[in-house]
Amino acid sequence: MKRLTKLVAGAAAIALATAGCAGSGGGSSDSSGSGDKTLTVWLMSGSAPDTLTDALNKEFEAANSGVTVKYEVQEWGGIQDKLTTALASQDPPDVIELGNTLTPSFSADGVLTDLSGDVADLNGDQWLASLKQSGEWDGKDYATPFYAANRVVLYRTDMFQQAGITATPTSRQEWLDAITKLKATFGSDPQFQPLYLPGQNWYSLLSFIYDEGGNIAEKDGKEFKATVNSPEAKAGLEFYKQLVDASGTTAPKDNDEQNPEQAGIYGQGKVAMMIALPWEVGTAAKDNPDIEKNTSAFPIPSKTAGKTAPVFQGGSNLAIPVNSKNPELAKAYLKLLLSDKYQSQLAEAGMVPGASTDLSALDANPVSKAMAAASKSGNAAPATPKWGTVEAGQNPLKDMMTAYLTGAKDLDTATNDANTALDAAFSG
């Protein structure tokens, strides 16, 4: 999940300050069971506010005499290689954060501790389903959810008002109707776009596929089989094209939402809507401070009136390396971090907590409130160790979208070719 490997492998896109310093390596001192001990914790940059981690570490040390938490903040760039090296060593950190699309690979490699017997102690009855799936491998739990995020439709409240749109869309048809009204009001400006939608925003495409009852892959035993050529997936791709065509967006059909950065385009003041992550409002406001006060959000609408479309959720998990010198202390640390007390603080910081069903703190902001509403129906990427190669390489979903949107391939050819490429990646 490339965008959510930035964010929360997914998370780094959240602009929150973090405590600590860049990681200097693993290591837990004095594992003999007596004397002082050091618990090394690696969390990612942007994952948790320093107010949370400062209080958490202080409380944990107070409750565990002689224990010092060595808290180290890691950067997302190069983290997969760094974790690979650390987890293969005999002296890894004791607690680590993993992007949810990286988790299956490390689980399958046997370098993470089996937490199946500890789920109940780790607030397991409240785990976010999409992240729980990514922490499971071969019937066992190797990671716990930490937090997640999903996309919403960011929109200009002032433009909606001027166009006479009195209520946010609650169905696909209402969404299309809003686009028509916006074009009628502002269409004389050649730079205006009612919806900015790049051709390769496959995270958004997944919402439409899910909404049709489809997916990009299904589990077959321990393996995954691609399903992007199913009737449901095809219907989702057709609606994506309908949105692109209806909006007349000038976004490139052969690139994603980061090239160029869509928040920057939105910030120029000529775009009424974009499908985005909540913190992209802040990115847009860097060049246009006034835009934040005129921006709100609504969940991606379903084809069924009054419902929201299921969303792709990126996020982070927490795990304990199998070679940790202090596995019981590490489990106690996870128990505290996953408690309602600290999960509620994640929600207050604008994230969907991974181990709490209480999302009320997200209601304080209309954008995060929309994310919370949509998050109740979330899915993750296929929980296969091979998914990382899909995103890191020539993503077949992106190729499929560009080919269909540009007319280079018809619907059947584009989806069949993507299906073949995904199956090759899953089995390669």
Short mmCIF file of C-alpha atoms in Angstrom, two decimals:
data_model
loop_
_atom_site.label_atom_id
_atom_site.label_comp_id
_atom_site.label_asym_id
_atom_site.label_seq_id
_atom_site.Cartn_x
_atom_site.Cartn_y
_atom_site.Cartn_z
CA MET A 1 0.00 0.00 0.00
CA LYS A 2 2.26 2.70 -1.26
CA ARG A 3 0.21 5.69 -0.22
CA LEU A 4 -0.50 4.11 3.14
CA THR A 5 3.00 2.99 3.48
CA LYS A 6 3.60 6.71 3.57
CA LEU A 7 0.75 7.16 5.87
CA VAL A 8 0.21 4.17 7.95
CA ALA A 9 2.30 2.35 5.80
CA GLY A 10 -0.41 4.23 5.85
CA ALA A 11 0.45 6.55 8.77
CA ALA A 12 3.26 8.91 8.13
CA ALA A 13 1.02 11.26 6.23
CA ILE A 14 -0.65 12.25 9.50
CA ALA A 15 1.06 15.46 10.47
CA LEU A 16 1.52 14.77 14.17
CA ALA A 17 4.62 15.44 16.21
CA THR A 18 6.28 12.41 17.73
CA ALA A 19 8.60 11.97 20.63
CA GLY A 20 12.00 10.34 20.58
CA CYS A 21 14.75 10.21 18.01
CA ALA A 22 15.41 8.29 14.84
CA GLY A 23 15.98 4.62 15.60
CA SER A 24 19.47 3.60 16.51
CA GLY A 25 18.88 -0.13 16.54
CA GLY A 26 17.24 -2.78 18.66
CA GLY A 27 18.33 -4.30 21.88
CA SER A 28 16.89 -5.16 25.28
CA SER A 29 19.30 -5.21 28.18
CA ASP A 30 19.40 -7.73 30.99
CA SER A 31 17.11 -10.53 29.86
CA SER A 32 18.06 -12.83 32.74
CA GLY A 33 14.95 -12.04 34.78
CA SER A 34 16.70 -9.98 37.45
CA GLY A 35 17.92 -6.40 37.66
CA ASP A 36 17.03 -3.51 35.41
CA LYS A 37 15.66 -4.04 31.92
CA THR A 38 15.27 -1.95 28.80
CA LEU A 39 12.25 -2.39 26.57
CA THR A 40 12.96 -1.12 23.07
CA VAL A 41 9.94 0.19 21.17
CA TRP A 42 9.93 1.21 17.51
CA LEU A 43 6.97 3.30 16.34
CA MET A 44 6.81 5.13 13.04
CA SER A 45 7.08 8.84 12.41
CA GLY A 46 3.62 10.39 12.43
CA SER A 47 1.96 7.47 14.17
CA ALA A 48 1.22 8.78 17.63
CA PRO A 49 1.35 12.27 19.17
CA ASP A 50 4.13 12.86 21.66
CA THR A 51 1.58 13.60 24.39
CA LEU A 52 0.35 10.02 24.05
CA THR A 53 3.73 8.30 23.93
CA ASP A 54 5.19 10.41 26.74
CA ALA A 55 2.30 9.53 29.04
CA LEU A 56 2.29 5.89 27.94
CA ASN A 57 5.99 5.34 28.55
CA LYS A 58 5.88 7.14 31.89
CA GLU A 59 2.92 5.04 33.06
CA PHE A 60 4.52 1.80 31.88
CA GLU A 61 7.81 2.52 33.65
CA ALA A 62 5.97 3.43 36.85
CA ALA A 63 4.06 0.14 36.77
CA ASN A 64 7.18 -1.95 36.03
CA SER A 65 9.95 -1.23 38.49
CA GLY A 66 13.42 -1.29 37.02
CA VAL A 67 12.17 -1.10 33.42
CA THR A 68 13.20 1.69 31.07
CA VAL A 69 11.39 2.21 27.78
CA LYS A 70 13.79 2.98 24.97
CA TYR A 71 11.36 4.67 22.59
CA GLU A 72 12.64 5.21 19.05
CA VAL A 73 10.84 6.84 16.14
CA GLN A 74 11.50 5.31 12.73
CA GLU A 75 11.07 6.85 9.29
CA TRP A 76 8.93 5.14 6.67
CA GLY A 77 11.58 5.48 3.99
CA GLY A 78 13.64 2.27 3.98
CA ILE A 79 11.75 0.75 6.91
CA GLN A 80 11.13 -2.60 5.21
CA ASP A 81 14.85 -3.25 4.80
CA LYS A 82 15.58 -2.00 8.31
CA LEU A 83 12.95 -4.26 9.82
CA THR A 84 14.14 -7.22 7.78
CA THR A 85 17.64 -6.80 9.20
CA ALA A 86 16.45 -6.20 12.76
CA LEU A 87 14.04 -9.13 12.81
CA ALA A 88 16.68 -11.53 11.50
CA SER A 89 19.04 -10.59 14.32
CA GLN A 90 19.24 -12.00 17.84
CA ASP A 91 18.85 -8.53 19.32
CA PRO A 92 15.75 -6.94 17.76
CA PRO A 93 13.51 -4.28 19.32
CA ASP A 94 10.79 -5.65 21.59
CA VAL A 95 7.76 -3.88 20.10
CA ILE A 96 7.46 -2.77 16.49
CA GLU A 97 4.94 -1.01 14.30
CA LEU A 98 4.27 -2.50 10.88
CA GLY A 99 2.30 -1.17 7.96
CA ASN A 100 -0.62 -3.52 7.47
CA THR A 101 0.48 -4.52 3.98
CA LEU A 102 3.93 -5.48 5.29
CA THR A 103 2.57 -7.60 8.12
CA PRO A 104 1.69 -10.77 6.16
CA SER A 105 5.19 -11.03 4.73
CA PHE A 106 6.89 -10.88 8.13
CA SER A 107 4.26 -13.20 9.63
CA ALA A 108 4.95 -15.79 6.94
CA ASP A 109 8.71 -15.47 7.53
CA GLY A 110 8.28 -16.66 11.12
CA VAL A 111 9.97 -13.63 12.69
CA LEU A 112 6.95 -12.41 14.70
CA THR A 113 5.63 -13.79 17.99
CA ASP A 114 2.37 -15.74 17.88
CA LEU A 115 -0.11 -13.66 19.90
CA SER A 116 -3.12 -15.95 19.42
CA GLY A 117 -3.30 -16.79 23.12
CA ASP A 118 -3.14 -13.14 24.13
CA VAL A 119 -5.90 -11.65 21.98
CA ALA A 120 -8.38 -11.33 24.87
CA ASP A 121 -5.83 -9.45 27.00
CA LEU A 122 -5.07 -7.10 24.12
CA ASN A 123 -8.61 -5.71 23.71
CA GLY A 124 -9.18 -8.24 20.97
CA ASP A 125 -12.97 -8.03 21.07
CA GLN A 126 -12.69 -4.47 19.74
CA TRP A 127 -10.07 -4.98 17.03
CA LEU A 128 -10.79 -3.29 13.72
CA ALA A 129 -11.73 -6.11 11.35
CA SER A 130 -9.71 -4.90 8.35
CA LEU A 131 -6.48 -4.67 10.37
CA LYS A 132 -7.16 -7.91 12.22
CA GLN A 133 -7.19 -9.70 8.87
CA SER A 134 -3.78 -8.35 7.95
CA GLY A 135 -2.30 -9.62 11.24
CA GLU A 136 -3.49 -13.18 10.71
CA TRP A 137 -1.44 -15.85 9.02
CA ASP A 138 -2.11 -19.57 8.75
CA GLY A 139 -4.83 -19.38 11.40
CA LYS A 140 -2.77 -17.49 13.98
CA ASP A 141 -2.51 -13.86 15.11
CA TYR A 142 0.95 -12.37 14.69
CA ALA A 143 0.07 -8.68 14.99
CA THR A 144 -2.53 -6.48 16.61
CA PRO A 145 -4.28 -3.51 14.99
CA PHE A 146 -2.87 -0.08 15.91
CA TYR A 147 -4.81 2.49 13.90
CA ALA A 148 -6.27 3.05 10.45
CA ALA A 149 -7.49 5.70 8.04
CA ASN A 150 -9.73 5.75 4.99
CA ARG A 151 -10.76 8.11 2.24
CA VAL A 152 -13.68 10.50 2.19
CA VAL A 153 -14.97 13.03 -0.32
CA LEU A 154 -13.58 16.44 0.60
CA TYR A 155 -15.72 19.26 -0.73
CA ARG A 156 -15.94 23.04 -0.85
CA THR A 157 -18.88 24.11 1.30
CA ASP A 158 -18.97 27.56 -0.31
CA MET A 159 -19.16 26.12 -3.83
CA PHE A 160 -21.89 23.68 -2.84
CA GLN A 161 -23.88 26.55 -1.38
CA GLN A 162 -23.49 28.69 -4.48
CA ALA A 163 -24.56 25.77 -6.66
CA GLY A 164 -27.71 25.28 -4.59
CA ILE A 165 -26.65 21.91 -3.18
CA THR A 166 -28.32 21.92 0.20
CA ALA A 167 -27.39 18.41 1.36
CA THR A 168 -24.34 16.26 0.80
CA PRO A 169 -24.82 13.29 -1.55
CA THR A 170 -26.00 10.05 0.03
CA SER A 171 -26.05 7.97 -3.15
CA ARG A 172 -24.06 7.71 -6.36
CA GLN A 173 -26.88 9.37 -8.31
CA GLU A 174 -27.00 12.32 -5.92
CA TRP A 175 -23.23 12.60 -6.31
CA LEU A 176 -23.56 12.76 -10.09
CA ASP A 177 -26.39 15.28 -9.73
CA ALA A 178 -24.13 17.47 -7.56
CA ILE A 179 -21.45 17.35 -10.26
CA THR A 180 -24.02 18.52 -12.82
CA LYS A 181 -25.09 21.46 -10.62
CA LEU A 182 -21.49 22.48 -9.95
CA LYS A 183 -20.68 22.46 -13.66
CA ALA A 184 -23.76 24.56 -14.38
CA THR A 185 -22.70 27.14 -11.80
CA PHE A 186 -18.94 27.31 -12.34
CA GLY A 187 -18.42 25.72 -15.74
CA SER A 188 -17.73 29.02 -17.47
CA ASP A 189 -14.32 28.98 -15.77
CA PRO A 190 -12.14 26.71 -17.93
CA GLN A 191 -9.98 25.84 -14.92
CA PHE A 192 -12.89 24.66 -12.77
CA GLN A 193 -13.29 20.97 -11.93
CA PRO A 194 -16.29 19.69 -9.95
CA LEU A 195 -14.29 16.59 -9.02
CA TYR A 196 -10.55 16.08 -9.34
CA LEU A 197 -10.03 12.36 -9.99
CA PRO A 198 -6.74 10.94 -11.29
CA GLY A 199 -6.92 7.88 -13.49
CA GLN A 200 -4.88 5.63 -11.20
CA ASN A 201 -6.43 6.30 -7.78
CA TRP A 202 -7.02 2.60 -7.21
CA TYR A 203 -7.70 3.08 -3.50
CA SER A 204 -10.87 4.95 -4.48
CA LEU A 205 -11.70 2.40 -7.17
CA LEU A 206 -11.82 -0.29 -4.50
CA SER A 207 -14.74 1.46 -2.80
CA PHE A 208 -16.82 1.11 -5.96
CA ILE A 209 -15.78 -2.52 -6.42
CA TYR A 210 -16.63 -3.33 -2.79
CA ASP A 211 -19.93 -1.50 -3.18
CA GLU A 212 -20.82 -3.80 -6.06
CA GLY A 213 -20.11 -6.81 -3.87
CA GLY A 214 -16.75 -7.58 -5.44
CA ASN A 215 -13.09 -7.53 -4.50
CA ILE A 216 -9.73 -7.64 -6.23
CA ALA A 217 -8.84 -11.08 -4.88
CA GLU A 218 -10.30 -13.92 -2.86
CA LYS A 219 -8.56 -16.36 -0.57
CA ASP A 220 -8.28 -19.93 -1.82
CA GLY A 221 -6.78 -21.99 0.98
CA LYS A 222 -3.52 -20.24 1.81
CA GLU A 223 -3.33 -18.56 -1.59
CA PHE A 224 -5.16 -15.69 -3.23
CA LYS A 225 -6.82 -15.66 -6.63
CA ALA A 226 -7.43 -12.39 -8.47
CA THR A 227 -11.05 -11.43 -9.14
CA VAL A 228 -10.78 -8.08 -10.93
CA ASN A 229 -12.43 -9.56 -14.00
CA SER A 230 -15.58 -10.48 -12.07
CA PRO A 231 -18.86 -8.78 -13.04
CA GLU A 232 -18.82 -6.88 -9.73
CA ALA A 233 -15.29 -5.56 -10.22
CA LYS A 234 -16.09 -4.56 -13.79
CA ALA A 235 -19.15 -2.64 -12.58
CA GLY A 236 -16.99 -0.77 -10.07
CA LEU A 237 -14.50 0.19 -12.79
CA GLU A 238 -17.34 1.32 -15.05
CA PHE A 239 -18.64 3.67 -12.37
CA TYR A 240 -15.14 5.07 -11.87
CA LYS A 241 -15.10 5.93 -15.58
CA GLN A 242 -18.56 7.44 -15.27
CA LEU A 243 -17.27 9.79 -12.56
CA VAL A 244 -14.20 10.74 -14.61
CA ASP A 245 -16.30 11.44 -17.69
CA ALA A 246 -19.05 13.30 -15.83
CA SER A 247 -16.62 15.58 -14.01
CA GLY A 248 -14.48 16.38 -17.03
CA THR A 249 -11.49 16.27 -14.69
CA THR A 250 -8.16 17.34 -16.11
CA ALA A 251 -6.33 14.97 -13.75
CA PRO A 252 -3.93 12.66 -15.61
CA LYS A 253 -5.36 9.28 -16.59
CA ASP A 254 -1.92 7.71 -16.45
CA ASN A 255 -0.93 8.69 -12.92
CA ASP A 256 -2.16 8.64 -9.34
CA GLU A 257 -3.23 11.17 -6.72
CA GLN A 258 0.36 11.96 -5.78
CA ASN A 259 1.62 12.82 -9.26
CA PRO A 260 0.85 15.68 -9.23
CA GLU A 261 -0.15 15.93 -5.59
CA GLN A 262 -3.92 16.33 -5.65
CA ALA A 263 -4.02 18.33 -2.42
CA GLY A 264 -1.96 21.01 -4.14
CA ILE A 265 -4.41 21.11 -7.05
CA TYR A 266 -7.34 21.37 -4.63
CA GLY A 267 -5.54 24.14 -2.79
CA GLN A 268 -5.52 26.30 -5.93
CA GLY A 269 -9.23 26.95 -5.36
CA LYS A 270 -10.63 25.69 -8.67
CA VAL A 271 -11.72 22.22 -7.51
CA ALA A 272 -14.99 21.50 -5.71
CA MET A 273 -14.32 17.90 -4.62
CA MET A 274 -11.63 15.26 -4.35
CA ILE A 275 -11.53 11.75 -2.87
CA ALA A 276 -8.84 12.06 -0.25
CA LEU A 277 -7.47 11.26 3.18
CA PRO A 278 -8.54 13.70 5.93
CA TRP A 279 -5.13 15.28 6.44
CA GLU A 280 -4.92 16.31 2.80
CA VAL A 281 -6.96 19.34 3.86
CA GLY A 282 -3.94 20.51 5.83
CA THR A 283 -1.68 19.93 2.85
CA ALA A 284 -3.96 22.01 0.64
CA ALA A 285 -4.10 24.77 3.26
CA LYS A 286 -0.31 25.23 3.23
CA ASP A 287 -0.62 27.30 0.06
CA ASN A 288 -4.18 28.48 0.67
CA PRO A 289 -4.97 28.94 4.39
CA ASP A 290 -8.55 30.03 3.66
CA ILE A 291 -9.46 26.72 2.08
CA GLU A 292 -9.60 24.84 5.37
CA LYS A 293 -12.54 26.84 6.71
CA ASN A 294 -14.45 26.20 3.47
CA THR A 295 -13.81 22.43 3.39
CA SER A 296 -15.90 19.64 4.83
CA ALA A 297 -16.39 15.99 3.93
CA PHE A 298 -18.90 13.22 3.35
CA PRO A 299 -18.41 9.45 3.07
CA ILE A 300 -18.05 7.98 -0.41
CA PRO A 301 -21.68 7.33 -1.39
CA SER A 302 -23.03 3.87 -2.15
CA LYS A 303 -25.10 2.91 -5.17
CA THR A 304 -27.78 2.18 -2.58
CA ALA A 305 -29.36 5.44 -1.41
CA GLY A 306 -28.71 6.29 2.21
CA LYS A 307 -25.70 4.00 2.56
CA THR A 308 -21.97 4.65 2.42
CA ALA A 309 -19.70 2.65 0.15
CA PRO A 310 -17.26 0.28 1.85
CA VAL A 311 -13.77 1.79 1.98
CA PHE A 312 -10.22 0.64 1.60
CA GLN A 313 -8.51 1.02 4.96
CA GLY A 314 -4.79 1.44 5.29
CA GLY A 315 -3.25 1.27 8.68
CA SER A 316 -0.60 0.05 11.03
CA ASN A 317 -0.24 -3.02 13.21
CA LEU A 318 1.83 -3.75 16.30
CA ALA A 319 3.93 -6.88 16.75
CA ILE A 320 6.58 -8.48 18.95
CA PRO A 321 9.67 -9.93 17.24
CA VAL A 322 10.08 -13.63 17.92
CA ASN A 323 13.64 -12.98 19.17
CA SER A 324 12.60 -10.31 21.68
CA LYS A 325 14.44 -10.75 24.97
CA ASN A 326 11.43 -9.46 26.92
CA PRO A 327 8.30 -10.91 25.31
CA GLU A 328 6.14 -10.74 28.47
CA LEU A 329 7.06 -7.11 29.09
CA ALA A 330 6.36 -6.41 25.43
CA LYS A 331 2.88 -7.95 25.76
CA ALA A 332 2.24 -5.79 28.82
CA TYR A 333 3.26 -2.71 26.81
CA LEU A 334 0.90 -3.67 24.01
CA LYS A 335 -1.90 -4.23 26.52
CA LEU A 336 -1.49 -0.68 27.81
CA LEU A 337 -1.19 0.88 24.35
CA LEU A 338 -4.29 -0.97 23.16
CA SER A 339 -6.34 -0.02 26.21
CA ASP A 340 -9.33 2.29 25.87
CA LYS A 341 -7.36 5.06 27.56
CA TYR A 342 -4.73 5.33 24.84
CA GLN A 343 -6.89 4.25 21.92
CA SER A 344 -9.22 7.16 22.67
CA GLN A 345 -6.23 9.49 22.42
CA LEU A 346 -5.51 8.15 18.94
CA ALA A 347 -9.08 9.03 17.98
CA GLU A 348 -8.64 12.51 19.43
CA ALA A 349 -5.59 12.88 17.20
CA GLY A 350 -7.73 12.14 14.15
CA MET A 351 -7.09 8.43 13.53
CA VAL A 352 -9.44 5.47 13.53
CA PRO A 353 -8.29 3.49 16.60
CA GLY A 354 -7.41 -0.11 15.85
CA ALA A 355 -8.60 -1.55 19.14
CA SER A 356 -11.63 0.49 20.10
CA THR A 357 -15.15 0.78 18.75
CA ASP A 358 -15.59 4.20 20.38
CA LEU A 359 -15.16 6.71 17.56
CA SER A 360 -16.95 9.58 19.28
CA ALA A 361 -13.77 11.66 19.58
CA LEU A 362 -13.63 11.84 15.77
CA ASP A 363 -16.95 13.71 15.72
CA ALA A 364 -15.25 16.94 16.81
CA ASN A 365 -14.17 17.64 13.23
CA PRO A 366 -16.54 17.24 10.24
CA VAL A 367 -13.82 15.66 8.11
CA SER A 368 -12.75 13.07 10.68
CA LYS A 369 -16.44 12.50 11.48
CA ALA A 370 -17.02 11.51 7.85
CA MET A 371 -14.02 9.19 8.01
CA ALA A 372 -15.40 7.56 11.16
CA ALA A 373 -18.79 7.02 9.54
CA ALA A 374 -17.20 5.34 6.54
CA SER A 375 -14.71 3.31 8.59
CA LYS A 376 -17.42 1.00 9.93
CA SER A 377 -17.36 -0.81 6.60
CA GLY A 378 -13.69 -1.17 5.77
CA ASN A 379 -11.54 -3.67 3.89
CA ALA A 380 -7.80 -4.12 3.62
CA ALA A 381 -5.51 -5.27 0.85
CA PRO A 382 -5.28 -9.04 0.33
CA ALA A 383 -3.42 -10.47 3.32
CA THR A 384 -0.74 -12.18 1.28
CA PRO A 385 3.05 -11.79 1.59
CA LYS A 386 3.07 -11.12 -2.16
CA TRP A 387 1.01 -7.91 -1.98
CA GLY A 388 4.06 -5.75 -1.30
CA THR A 389 5.51 -6.73 -4.67
CA VAL A 390 2.27 -5.69 -6.36
CA GLU A 391 2.44 -2.17 -4.97
CA ALA A 392 6.19 -1.79 -5.26
CA GLY A 393 6.22 -2.85 -8.90
CA GLN A 394 4.10 -2.08 -11.92
CA ASN A 395 0.73 -2.25 -10.18
CA PRO A 396 -1.65 -4.11 -12.52
CA LEU A 397 -4.62 -2.18 -11.10
CA LYS A 398 -3.10 1.11 -12.26
CA ASP A 399 -2.36 -0.29 -15.71
CA MET A 400 -5.94 -1.58 -15.93
CA MET A 401 -7.44 1.77 -15.01
CA THR A 402 -5.36 3.78 -17.45
CA ALA A 403 -5.97 1.35 -20.29
CA TYR A 404 -9.74 1.43 -19.79
CA LEU A 405 -10.08 5.16 -19.14
CA THR A 406 -8.03 6.10 -22.20
CA GLY A 407 -9.76 3.59 -24.47
CA ALA A 408 -6.53 1.68 -25.11
CA LYS A 409 -8.36 -1.48 -24.00
CA ASP A 410 -12.00 -2.38 -23.66
CA LEU A 411 -13.42 -3.36 -20.27
CA ASP A 412 -13.01 -7.12 -20.70
CA THR A 413 -9.47 -6.94 -22.02
CA ALA A 414 -8.32 -4.47 -19.37
CA THR A 415 -9.73 -6.49 -16.48
CA ASN A 416 -8.61 -9.87 -17.85
CA ASP A 417 -5.05 -8.61 -18.34
CA ALA A 418 -4.97 -7.20 -14.80
CA ASN A 419 -6.35 -10.44 -13.42
CA THR A 420 -3.60 -12.45 -15.15
CA ALA A 421 -0.89 -10.09 -13.89
CA LEU A 422 -2.19 -10.21 -10.30
CA ASP A 423 -2.35 -14.01 -10.30
CA ALA A 424 1.23 -14.11 -11.55
CA ALA A 425 2.28 -11.81 -8.70
CA PHE A 426 0.41 -13.85 -6.09
CA SER A 427 2.06 -17.09 -7.25
CA GLY A 428 5.48 -15.68 -8.11
#
